[in-house]
mmCIF file of C-alpha atoms in Angstrom:
data_model
loop_
_atom_site.group_PDB
_atom_site.id
_atom_site.type_symbol
_atom_site.label_atom_id
_atom_site.label_comp_id
_atom_site.label_asym_id
_atom_site.label_seq_id
_atom_site.Cartn_x
_atom_site.Cartn_y
_atom_site.Cartn_z
ATOM 1 C CA SER V 4 -4.839 -0.026 34.122
ATOM 2 C CA THR V 5 -2.923 1.779 31.339
ATOM 3 C CA ASN V 6 0.093 0.824 29.423
ATOM 4 C CA GLU V 7 2.439 2.450 26.986
ATOM 5 C CA PRO V 8 2.394 0.561 23.737
ATOM 6 C CA LEU V 9 5.256 1.825 21.667
ATOM 7 C CA ILE V 10 3.428 2.490 18.496
ATOM 8 C CA ASN V 11 4.553 4.823 15.760
ATOM 9 C CA TYR V 12 1.428 4.493 13.662
ATOM 10 C CA LEU V 13 2.935 6.980 11.216
ATOM 11 C CA ASP V 14 4.945 4.281 9.525
ATOM 12 C CA MET V 15 2.574 1.338 9.832
ATOM 13 C CA GLU V 16 2.545 -0.453 6.477
ATOM 14 C CA TYR V 17 1.602 -4.133 6.976
ATOM 15 C CA PHE V 18 -2.005 -4.891 7.758
ATOM 16 C CA GLY V 19 -4.211 -7.984 7.921
ATOM 17 C CA THR V 20 -7.905 -8.674 8.207
ATOM 18 C CA ILE V 21 -9.739 -10.108 11.178
ATOM 19 C CA SER V 22 -13.433 -10.589 11.828
ATOM 20 C CA ILE V 23 -15.299 -10.261 15.114
ATOM 21 C CA GLY V 24 -18.797 -11.493 15.861
ATOM 22 C CA SER V 25 -21.606 -13.573 14.220
ATOM 23 C CA PRO V 26 -22.195 -12.782 11.468
ATOM 24 C CA PRO V 27 -18.520 -11.594 11.084
ATOM 25 C CA GLN V 28 -17.711 -7.911 11.084
ATOM 26 C CA ASN V 29 -14.426 -7.305 9.331
ATOM 27 C CA PHE V 30 -11.605 -4.982 10.430
ATOM 28 C CA THR V 31 -8.174 -4.151 9.113
ATOM 29 C CA VAL V 32 -5.663 -4.418 11.928
ATOM 30 C CA PHE V 33 -1.972 -4.480 12.361
ATOM 31 C CA PHE V 34 -0.415 -7.264 14.418
ATOM 32 C CA ASP V 35 1.678 -5.710 17.145
ATOM 33 C CA THR V 36 4.216 -7.625 19.250
ATOM 34 C CA GLY V 37 4.666 -4.411 21.295
ATOM 35 C CA SER V 38 1.165 -4.481 22.900
ATOM 36 C CA SER V 39 -1.199 -7.162 24.038
ATOM 37 C CA ASN V 40 -4.708 -5.865 23.456
ATOM 38 C CA LEU V 41 -7.097 -6.336 20.619
ATOM 39 C CA TRP V 42 -9.189 -3.221 20.062
ATOM 40 C CA VAL V 43 -11.381 -1.902 17.257
ATOM 41 C CA PRO V 44 -13.536 1.201 16.922
ATOM 42 C CA SER V 45 -17.090 0.780 18.249
ATOM 43 C CA VAL V 46 -20.457 2.072 17.386
ATOM 44 C CA TYR V 47 -20.327 4.130 20.597
ATOM 45 C CA CYS V 48 -17.380 6.132 19.354
ATOM 46 C CA THR V 49 -17.960 9.733 18.262
ATOM 47 C CA SER V 50 -14.304 10.674 17.532
ATOM 48 C CA PRO V 51 -13.342 11.835 14.016
ATOM 49 C CA ALA V 52 -11.256 8.696 13.565
ATOM 50 C CA CYS V 53 -14.337 6.512 14.054
ATOM 51 C CA LYS V 54 -16.067 8.302 11.157
ATOM 52 C CA THR V 55 -13.330 7.233 8.792
ATOM 53 C CA HIS V 56 -13.216 3.569 9.844
ATOM 54 C CA PRO V 57 -15.656 0.714 10.215
ATOM 55 C CA VAL V 58 -17.019 0.309 13.709
ATOM 56 C CA PHE V 59 -18.127 -2.713 15.663
ATOM 57 C CA HIS V 60 -21.872 -3.174 16.344
ATOM 58 C CA PRO V 61 -22.336 -5.442 19.329
ATOM 59 C CA SER V 62 -26.118 -5.514 18.834
ATOM 60 C CA GLN V 63 -25.565 -7.145 15.446
ATOM 61 C CA SER V 64 -23.602 -10.074 16.833
ATOM 62 C CA SER V 65 -25.404 -13.080 18.243
ATOM 63 C CA THR V 66 -22.209 -14.255 20.053
ATOM 64 C CA TYR V 67 -21.358 -10.949 21.745
ATOM 65 C CA GLU V 68 -21.084 -10.840 25.509
ATOM 66 C CA GLU V 69 -20.918 -7.584 27.414
ATOM 67 C CA VAL V 70 -18.093 -7.405 29.888
ATOM 68 C CA GLY V 71 -18.365 -3.743 30.479
ATOM 69 C CA ASN V 72 -15.269 -2.657 32.371
ATOM 70 C CA ARG V 73 -13.488 0.343 30.981
ATOM 71 C CA PHE V 74 -10.011 0.394 29.547
ATOM 72 C CA SER V 75 -7.620 3.036 28.408
ATOM 73 C CA ILE V 76 -4.444 2.768 26.382
ATOM 74 C CA HIS V 77 -2.001 5.724 26.054
ATOM 75 C CA TYR V 78 0.077 6.337 22.915
ATOM 76 C CA GLY V 79 2.711 8.948 22.349
ATOM 77 C CA THR V 80 0.131 11.010 20.482
ATOM 78 C CA GLY V 81 -3.036 10.709 22.568
ATOM 79 C CA SER V 82 -5.099 8.069 24.325
ATOM 80 C CA LEU V 83 -7.706 5.486 23.499
ATOM 81 C CA THR V 84 -10.482 4.715 25.874
ATOM 82 C CA GLY V 85 -13.347 2.266 25.665
ATOM 83 C CA ILE V 86 -15.189 -0.669 27.123
ATOM 84 C CA ILE V 87 -14.355 -4.325 27.041
ATOM 85 C CA GLY V 88 -16.593 -6.824 25.341
ATOM 86 C CA ALA V 89 -16.158 -10.514 24.369
ATOM 87 C CA ASP V 90 -17.013 -12.264 21.144
ATOM 88 C CA GLN V 91 -15.543 -14.776 18.728
ATOM 89 C CA VAL V 92 -12.597 -13.474 16.724
ATOM 90 C CA SER V 93 -11.559 -15.135 13.494
ATOM 91 C CA VAL V 94 -8.166 -14.775 11.779
ATOM 92 C CA GLU V 95 -7.750 -16.685 8.562
ATOM 93 C CA GLY V 96 -9.781 -19.749 9.566
ATOM 94 C CA LEU V 97 -8.692 -19.667 13.203
ATOM 95 C CA THR V 98 -11.668 -18.836 15.434
ATOM 96 C CA VAL V 99 -11.048 -17.831 19.068
ATOM 97 C CA GLU V 100 -14.143 -18.164 21.241
ATOM 98 C CA GLY V 101 -14.962 -15.573 23.942
ATOM 99 C CA GLN V 102 -12.072 -13.292 23.102
ATOM 100 C CA GLN V 103 -12.137 -10.145 25.241
ATOM 101 C CA PHE V 104 -11.350 -7.010 23.198
ATOM 102 C CA GLY V 105 -11.560 -3.278 23.461
ATOM 103 C CA GLU V 106 -14.451 -1.375 21.792
ATOM 104 C CA SER V 107 -13.064 2.120 21.562
ATOM 105 C CA VAL V 108 -15.295 4.961 22.648
ATOM 106 C CA THR V 109 -12.803 7.817 22.195
ATOM 107 C CA GLU V 110 -9.750 7.829 19.918
ATOM 108 C CA PRO V 111 -6.899 10.302 19.979
ATOM 109 C CA GLY V 112 -7.451 13.528 18.105
ATOM 110 C CA GLN V 113 -6.137 13.202 14.575
ATOM 111 C CA THR V 114 -3.941 10.243 15.481
ATOM 112 C CA PHE V 115 -5.965 7.553 13.786
ATOM 113 C CA VAL V 116 -7.971 9.626 11.313
ATOM 114 C CA ASN V 117 -5.163 9.294 8.720
ATOM 115 C CA ALA V 118 -4.362 5.661 9.578
ATOM 116 C CA GLU V 119 -5.309 3.003 7.079
ATOM 117 C CA PHE V 120 -5.848 0.397 9.810
ATOM 118 C CA ASP V 121 -8.963 0.197 11.946
ATOM 119 C CA GLY V 122 -7.536 -1.427 15.093
ATOM 120 C CA ILE V 123 -4.658 -3.331 16.620
ATOM 121 C CA LEU V 124 -4.186 -6.973 17.542
ATOM 122 C CA GLY V 125 -1.524 -7.245 20.203
ATOM 123 C CA LEU V 126 0.835 -10.242 20.287
ATOM 124 C CA GLY V 127 2.866 -9.328 23.426
ATOM 125 C CA TYR V 128 2.828 -11.108 26.745
ATOM 126 C CA PRO V 129 -0.251 -10.975 29.032
ATOM 127 C CA SER V 130 1.518 -8.622 31.499
ATOM 128 C CA LEU V 131 1.256 -5.932 28.850
ATOM 129 C CA ALA V 132 -2.517 -6.210 28.382
ATOM 130 C CA ALA V 133 -4.548 -3.157 29.546
ATOM 131 C CA GLY V 134 -7.604 -4.173 31.548
ATOM 132 C CA GLY V 135 -6.037 -7.506 32.432
ATOM 133 C CA VAL V 136 -7.640 -9.217 29.389
ATOM 134 C CA THR V 137 -6.204 -12.439 27.884
ATOM 135 C CA PRO V 138 -4.381 -11.747 24.655
ATOM 136 C CA VAL V 139 -5.562 -13.388 21.454
ATOM 137 C CA PHE V 140 -2.537 -15.717 21.074
ATOM 138 C CA ASP V 141 -2.928 -16.897 24.678
ATOM 139 C CA ASN V 142 -6.488 -17.852 23.884
ATOM 140 C CA MET V 143 -5.333 -19.589 20.682
ATOM 141 C CA MET V 144 -2.930 -21.660 22.790
ATOM 142 C CA ALA V 145 -5.473 -22.296 25.516
ATOM 143 C CA GLN V 146 -8.118 -23.402 23.055
ATOM 144 C CA ASN V 147 -5.613 -25.691 21.248
ATOM 145 C CA LEU V 148 -6.054 -23.860 17.988
ATOM 146 C CA VAL V 149 -2.282 -24.005 17.239
ATOM 147 C CA ASP V 150 -0.064 -27.120 17.311
ATOM 148 C CA LEU V 151 2.943 -25.148 18.489
ATOM 149 C CA PRO V 152 2.965 -22.099 20.797
ATOM 150 C CA ILE V 153 4.809 -20.121 18.119
ATOM 151 C CA PHE V 154 4.002 -17.433 15.658
ATOM 152 C CA SER V 155 6.327 -15.876 13.076
ATOM 153 C CA VAL V 156 6.485 -12.758 10.924
ATOM 154 C CA TYR V 157 7.781 -12.400 7.367
ATOM 155 C CA LEU V 158 7.814 -8.869 6.023
ATOM 156 C CA SER V 159 8.674 -8.749 2.393
ATOM 157 C CA SER V 160 10.872 -6.023 0.955
ATOM 158 C CA ASP V 161 9.077 -6.435 -2.397
ATOM 159 C CA PRO V 162 8.624 -2.866 -3.660
ATOM 160 C CA GLN V 163 5.273 -3.828 -5.132
ATOM 161 C CA GLY V 164 3.289 -3.669 -1.896
ATOM 162 C CA GLY V 165 5.420 -6.069 0.040
ATOM 163 C CA SER V 166 3.504 -8.980 -1.494
ATOM 164 C CA GLY V 167 4.066 -12.272 0.246
ATOM 165 C CA SER V 168 4.346 -10.758 3.701
ATOM 166 C CA GLU V 169 2.633 -12.933 6.247
ATOM 167 C CA LEU V 170 2.049 -13.709 9.909
ATOM 168 C CA THR V 171 2.012 -17.403 10.609
ATOM 169 C CA PHE V 172 0.339 -18.837 13.693
ATOM 170 C CA GLY V 173 1.465 -22.240 14.956
ATOM 171 C CA GLY V 174 4.858 -22.467 13.352
ATOM 172 C CA TYR V 175 7.354 -20.962 10.972
ATOM 173 C CA ASP V 176 8.131 -21.323 7.252
ATOM 174 C CA PRO V 177 11.797 -22.199 6.432
ATOM 175 C CA SER V 178 11.294 -21.041 2.874
ATOM 176 C CA HIS V 179 11.346 -17.460 4.192
ATOM 177 C CA PHE V 180 14.887 -17.501 5.548
ATOM 178 C CA SER V 181 18.372 -18.814 4.761
ATOM 179 C CA GLY V 182 20.559 -20.868 7.078
ATOM 180 C CA SER V 183 19.196 -21.741 10.484
ATOM 181 C CA LEU V 184 17.311 -19.809 13.084
ATOM 182 C CA ASN V 185 19.393 -18.283 15.907
ATOM 183 C CA TRP V 186 17.419 -18.561 19.143
ATOM 184 C CA ILE V 187 17.672 -15.675 21.619
ATOM 185 C CA PRO V 188 16.223 -15.907 25.130
ATOM 186 C CA VAL V 189 13.556 -13.423 26.160
ATOM 187 C CA THR V 190 14.910 -11.399 29.042
ATOM 188 C CA LYS V 191 11.613 -9.908 30.243
ATOM 189 C CA GLN V 192 8.153 -11.220 29.389
ATOM 190 C CA GLY V 193 6.155 -8.183 28.485
ATOM 191 C CA TYR V 194 7.384 -6.953 25.156
ATOM 192 C CA TRP V 195 9.447 -9.506 23.241
ATOM 193 C CA GLN V 196 12.550 -8.203 24.957
ATOM 194 C CA ILE V 197 16.058 -9.529 24.313
ATOM 195 C CA ALA V 198 19.639 -8.556 25.181
ATOM 196 C CA LEU V 199 21.991 -6.935 22.672
ATOM 197 C CA ASP V 200 25.761 -7.355 23.001
ATOM 198 C CA GLY V 201 26.581 -4.253 20.968
ATOM 199 C CA ILE V 202 25.669 -2.034 17.982
ATOM 200 C CA GLN V 203 28.406 -1.667 15.325
ATOM 201 C CA VAL V 204 28.561 1.145 12.747
ATOM 202 C CA GLY V 205 30.927 0.139 10.025
ATOM 203 C CA ASP V 206 33.783 -1.519 11.836
ATOM 204 C CA THR V 207 33.280 0.204 15.199
ATOM 205 C CA VAL V 208 31.103 -0.844 18.097
ATOM 206 C CA MET V 209 29.681 2.647 18.722
ATOM 207 C CA PHE V 210 26.753 1.866 21.079
ATOM 208 C CA CYS V 211 25.756 -0.689 23.701
ATOM 209 C CA SER V 212 29.307 -1.978 24.188
ATOM 210 C CA GLU V 213 28.400 -3.093 27.744
ATOM 211 C CA GLY V 214 25.200 -4.729 26.560
ATOM 212 C CA CYS V 215 21.712 -3.233 26.436
ATOM 213 C CA GLN V 216 18.084 -4.257 26.027
ATOM 214 C CA ALA V 217 15.965 -4.278 22.849
ATOM 215 C CA ILE V 218 12.563 -5.442 21.790
ATOM 216 C CA VAL V 219 11.499 -7.032 18.525
ATOM 217 C CA ASP V 220 8.447 -4.971 17.770
ATOM 218 C CA THR V 221 6.199 -5.336 14.662
ATOM 219 C CA GLY V 222 4.292 -2.262 16.005
ATOM 220 C CA THR V 223 7.280 -0.001 15.286
ATOM 221 C CA SER V 224 8.257 0.380 11.698
ATOM 222 C CA LEU V 225 11.693 1.938 12.152
ATOM 223 C CA VAL V 226 14.636 1.129 14.430
ATOM 224 C CA THR V 227 14.538 3.397 17.430
ATOM 225 C CA GLY V 228 16.904 3.984 20.284
ATOM 226 C CA PRO V 229 17.768 6.534 23.000
ATOM 227 C CA SER V 230 17.605 9.928 21.284
ATOM 228 C CA ASP V 231 21.186 10.977 22.191
ATOM 229 C CA LYS V 232 22.549 7.770 20.666
ATOM 230 C CA ILE V 233 20.289 7.947 17.603
ATOM 231 C CA LYS V 234 21.484 11.548 17.030
ATOM 232 C CA GLU V 235 25.062 10.280 17.068
ATOM 233 C CA LEU V 236 24.123 7.405 14.759
ATOM 234 C CA GLN V 237 22.406 9.799 12.316
ATOM 235 C CA GLY V 238 25.671 11.737 12.172
ATOM 236 C CA ALA V 239 27.697 8.539 11.610
ATOM 237 C CA ILE V 240 25.590 7.530 8.620
ATOM 238 C CA GLY V 241 25.654 11.050 7.233
ATOM 239 C CA ALA V 242 21.967 11.843 7.819
ATOM 240 C CA THR V 243 21.077 15.474 8.441
ATOM 241 C CA PRO V 244 17.745 17.057 9.562
ATOM 242 C CA ILE V 245 15.547 17.957 6.598
ATOM 243 C CA ASP V 246 12.097 19.316 7.062
ATOM 244 C CA GLY V 247 11.774 17.914 10.585
ATOM 245 C CA GLU V 248 13.285 14.442 9.991
ATOM 246 C CA TYR V 249 16.620 12.887 9.228
ATOM 247 C CA ALA V 250 17.495 12.189 5.587
ATOM 248 C CA VAL V 251 20.560 11.429 3.483
ATOM 249 C CA ASN V 252 21.663 12.344 0.010
ATOM 250 C CA CYS V 253 20.457 9.383 -2.066
ATOM 251 C CA ALA V 254 23.667 9.523 -4.148
ATOM 252 C CA THR V 255 25.757 8.585 -1.093
ATOM 253 C CA LEU V 256 24.096 5.231 -0.283
ATOM 254 C CA ASN V 257 27.003 3.178 -1.590
ATOM 255 C CA THR V 258 29.495 5.028 0.648
ATOM 256 C CA MET V 259 27.401 4.674 3.847
ATOM 257 C CA PRO V 260 28.295 2.148 6.557
ATOM 258 C CA ASN V 261 26.419 -0.984 7.549
ATOM 259 C CA VAL V 262 24.780 -0.912 11.023
ATOM 260 C CA ALA V 263 24.974 -4.245 12.757
ATOM 261 C CA PHE V 264 23.227 -5.451 15.906
ATOM 262 C CA LEU V 265 25.274 -8.003 17.818
ATOM 263 C CA ILE V 266 22.843 -10.440 19.453
ATOM 264 C CA ASN V 267 23.786 -13.619 21.374
ATOM 265 C CA GLY V 268 27.068 -13.836 19.492
ATOM 266 C CA VAL V 269 25.570 -13.341 16.006
ATOM 267 C CA SER V 270 25.863 -10.129 13.933
ATOM 268 C CA TYR V 271 22.654 -8.893 12.250
ATOM 269 C CA ALA V 272 23.778 -6.276 9.766
ATOM 270 C CA LEU V 273 21.521 -3.702 8.101
ATOM 271 C CA SER V 274 22.933 -2.341 4.868
ATOM 272 C CA PRO V 275 22.092 1.261 3.833
ATOM 273 C CA ASN V 276 19.526 -0.117 1.392
ATOM 274 C CA ALA V 277 17.861 -1.738 4.398
ATOM 275 C CA TYR V 278 17.859 1.234 6.727
ATOM 276 C CA ILE V 279 17.263 4.042 4.295
ATOM 277 C CA LEU V 280 13.591 4.447 3.308
ATOM 278 C CA PRO V 281 13.258 5.883 -0.243
ATOM 279 C CA ASP V 282 10.336 8.019 -1.253
ATOM 280 C CA LEU V 283 9.314 10.131 -4.192
ATOM 281 C CA VAL V 284 8.235 13.631 -3.353
ATOM 282 C CA ASP V 285 7.202 15.981 -6.171
ATOM 283 C CA GLY V 286 9.152 13.843 -8.592
ATOM 284 C CA MET V 287 12.277 14.106 -6.481
ATOM 285 C CA GLN V 288 13.943 11.111 -4.824
ATOM 286 C CA TYR V 289 13.955 11.410 -1.046
ATOM 287 C CA CYS V 290 15.964 9.096 1.224
ATOM 288 C CA GLY V 291 14.731 9.108 4.839
ATOM 289 C CA SER V 292 16.576 7.518 7.679
ATOM 290 C CA GLY V 293 15.118 4.364 9.188
ATOM 291 C CA PHE V 294 16.485 5.295 12.593
ATOM 292 C CA GLN V 295 14.511 7.416 14.980
ATOM 293 C CA GLY V 296 15.074 8.685 18.509
ATOM 294 C CA LEU V 297 12.669 7.391 21.171
ATOM 295 C CA ASP V 298 13.402 7.726 24.841
ATOM 296 C CA ILE V 299 11.647 5.108 26.949
ATOM 297 C CA PRO V 300 12.102 5.952 30.621
ATOM 298 C CA PRO V 301 12.875 3.350 33.294
ATOM 299 C CA PRO V 302 11.557 1.015 34.524
ATOM 300 C CA ALA V 303 10.636 -0.206 30.984
ATOM 301 C CA GLY V 304 13.517 1.530 29.300
ATOM 302 C CA PRO V 305 15.968 2.471 28.030
ATOM 303 C CA LEU V 306 15.216 0.233 25.132
ATOM 304 C CA TRP V 307 16.224 -0.131 21.506
ATOM 305 C CA ILE V 308 13.356 -1.173 19.268
ATOM 306 C CA LEU V 309 13.970 -3.454 16.308
ATOM 307 C CA GLY V 310 10.988 -2.659 14.111
ATOM 308 C CA ASP V 311 9.978 -3.430 10.557
ATOM 309 C CA VAL V 312 13.250 -1.996 9.139
ATOM 310 C CA PHE V 313 14.975 -4.864 10.961
ATOM 311 C CA ILE V 314 12.274 -7.477 10.596
ATOM 312 C CA ARG V 315 12.227 -7.002 6.811
ATOM 313 C CA GLN V 316 15.786 -8.229 6.844
ATOM 314 C CA PHE V 317 15.439 -10.916 9.504
ATOM 315 C CA TYR V 318 12.627 -13.421 9.702
ATOM 316 C CA ALA V 319 11.329 -13.356 13.272
ATOM 317 C CA VAL V 320 9.879 -16.355 15.163
ATOM 318 C CA PHE V 321 8.236 -15.702 18.524
ATOM 319 C CA ASP V 322 8.268 -18.792 20.736
ATOM 320 C CA ARG V 323 5.973 -18.646 23.784
ATOM 321 C CA GLY V 324 6.697 -22.226 24.679
ATOM 322 C CA ASN V 325 10.403 -21.550 25.275
ATOM 323 C CA ASN V 326 10.213 -17.760 25.688
ATOM 324 C CA GLN V 327 12.691 -17.126 22.972
ATOM 325 C CA VAL V 328 12.932 -15.257 19.667
ATOM 326 C CA GLY V 329 14.353 -16.905 16.551
ATOM 327 C CA LEU V 330 16.018 -14.784 13.906
ATOM 328 C CA ALA V 331 17.477 -15.606 10.477
ATOM 329 C CA PRO V 332 18.172 -13.634 7.298
ATOM 330 C CA THR V 333 15.056 -13.398 5.069
ATOM 331 C CA VAL V 334 15.146 -14.572 1.466
ATOM 332 C CA ALA P 1 -0.934 -27.137 10.663
ATOM 333 C CA MET P 2 0.103 -23.576 10.299
ATOM 334 C CA HIS P 3 -2.269 -20.713 9.796
ATOM 335 C CA ARG P 4 -0.968 -18.056 7.418
ATOM 336 C CA VAL P 5 -2.349 -14.550 7.653
ATOM 337 C CA PRO P 6 -1.436 -12.546 4.576
ATOM 338 C CA LEU P 7 -0.261 -9.001 5.372
ATOM 339 C CA ARG P 8 -0.966 -6.210 2.858
ATOM 340 C CA LYS P 9 1.418 -3.307 2.615
ATOM 341 C CA HIS P 10 -0.161 0.139 2.462
ATOM 342 C CA GLN P 11 1.406 3.549 2.029
ATOM 343 C CA SER P 12 2.399 4.771 5.481
ATOM 344 C CA VAL P 13 0.811 7.865 6.989
ATOM 345 C CA ARG P 14 4.279 9.437 7.042
ATOM 346 C CA LYS P 15 4.643 9.095 3.291
ATOM 347 C CA LYS P 16 1.138 10.413 2.760
ATOM 348 C CA LEU P 17 1.675 13.527 4.847
ATOM 349 C CA ARG P 18 5.137 14.052 3.252
ATOM 350 C CA ALA P 19 3.586 13.863 -0.253
ATOM 351 C CA GLN P 20 0.990 16.431 0.844
ATOM 352 C CA GLY P 21 3.839 18.645 2.134
ATOM 353 C CA VAL P 22 2.308 18.796 5.582
ATOM 354 C CA LEU P 23 4.612 16.457 7.542
ATOM 355 C CA SER P 24 6.620 19.143 9.360
ATOM 356 C CA ASP P 25 3.342 20.833 10.346
ATOM 357 C CA PHE P 26 2.172 17.532 11.718
ATOM 358 C CA TRP P 27 5.321 17.185 13.873
ATOM 359 C CA LYS P 28 4.601 20.683 15.239
ATOM 360 C CA SER P 29 0.902 19.977 15.827
ATOM 361 C CA GLN P 30 1.833 16.845 17.830
ATOM 362 C CA ASN P 31 4.657 18.607 19.646
ATOM 363 C CA LEU P 32 6.898 15.874 18.343
ATOM 364 C CA ASP P 33 10.617 16.844 17.979
ATOM 365 C CA MET P 34 11.817 14.131 15.593
ATOM 366 C CA VAL P 35 15.291 15.532 15.245
ATOM 367 C CA GLN P 36 16.052 16.470 18.849
ATOM 368 C CA PHE P 37 16.639 20.060 17.678
ATOM 369 C CA SER P 38 14.923 21.632 20.643
ATOM 370 C CA GLU P 39 17.167 19.680 23.020
ATOM 371 C CA SER P 40 20.378 21.090 21.455
ATOM 372 C CA CYS P 41 18.769 24.522 21.208
ATOM 373 C CA ARG P 42 18.184 24.515 24.926
ATOM 374 C CA MET P 43 21.804 23.679 25.595
ATOM 375 C CA ASP P 44 22.972 26.548 23.345
ATOM 376 C CA GLN P 45 20.665 28.928 25.040
#
């Protein structure tokens, strides 16, 4: 089967290390709540992307088991195909036995050549898993590796490499947020999907006034929404197309409006400093918009995606036990 | 018992391609219309 992970690998910034096999073979992955497969490049892969990343050697692992059925995952920019194997997967002292994972055989054109990650570890619900494999966190729960069926994500805004950012399995860390967590029911168990009550720009509810659906997605770095609405939003914050993407004049940041997401009766506001992504190009300051149009057709969409731009501001707890998401301002 | 997985922040591919001055070429090569220009163009036409 195929699925449509909503991955904009262009903006991926937060990666961690996992190991697969015995002895362990290490890979840099990003942890993606918008997909449910674990895959890494394999020794069988001949694509350019596999020449620039470490590959998994099943013959070098004494705990490897061949499963053999094929899988394919489609991204916006290409597809990934491979075969499914099983081995032990370790993440910071947690070792999952017999984890089924994808060994990529072909990887999309140039898509992953430039990426600094080797593979992806999906943290979505099982219904999203290509090839019907059991996701890593489901195996962690089944093998009693975590005390609570919860994982949480803290993305630091620290300009020095976001130090302190962490994914926590088995609980959450109150030192990462202020106040108390607001719990929001998951409306559909695939992505981590929730209901929005509205989206306010400045003092006006401009979008989603009748309610809409959104997902909290660590696999998307920006905040995305239906392209017609995002185009309007870009205009409302004063962003204009520059060189193929939306940007603002950095001098206007303090006059720009907040953008707030109204969720379950609570307002989650993003200030311009939160949703504008500064960069330095040829010595010149560049201020890109953290909003991007992405049309997700029915039945999955339309969907707004609350990616890293949002998660950097709001600590996110993903509760599989109660099928709810907890949010609170990060400190 | 919580298990913390440190996450390292890297420079994104977008920033890399922008610094190399090839980002707009990349959008074209991937047929990605990040600013919905083509949509409005069609309407004008």
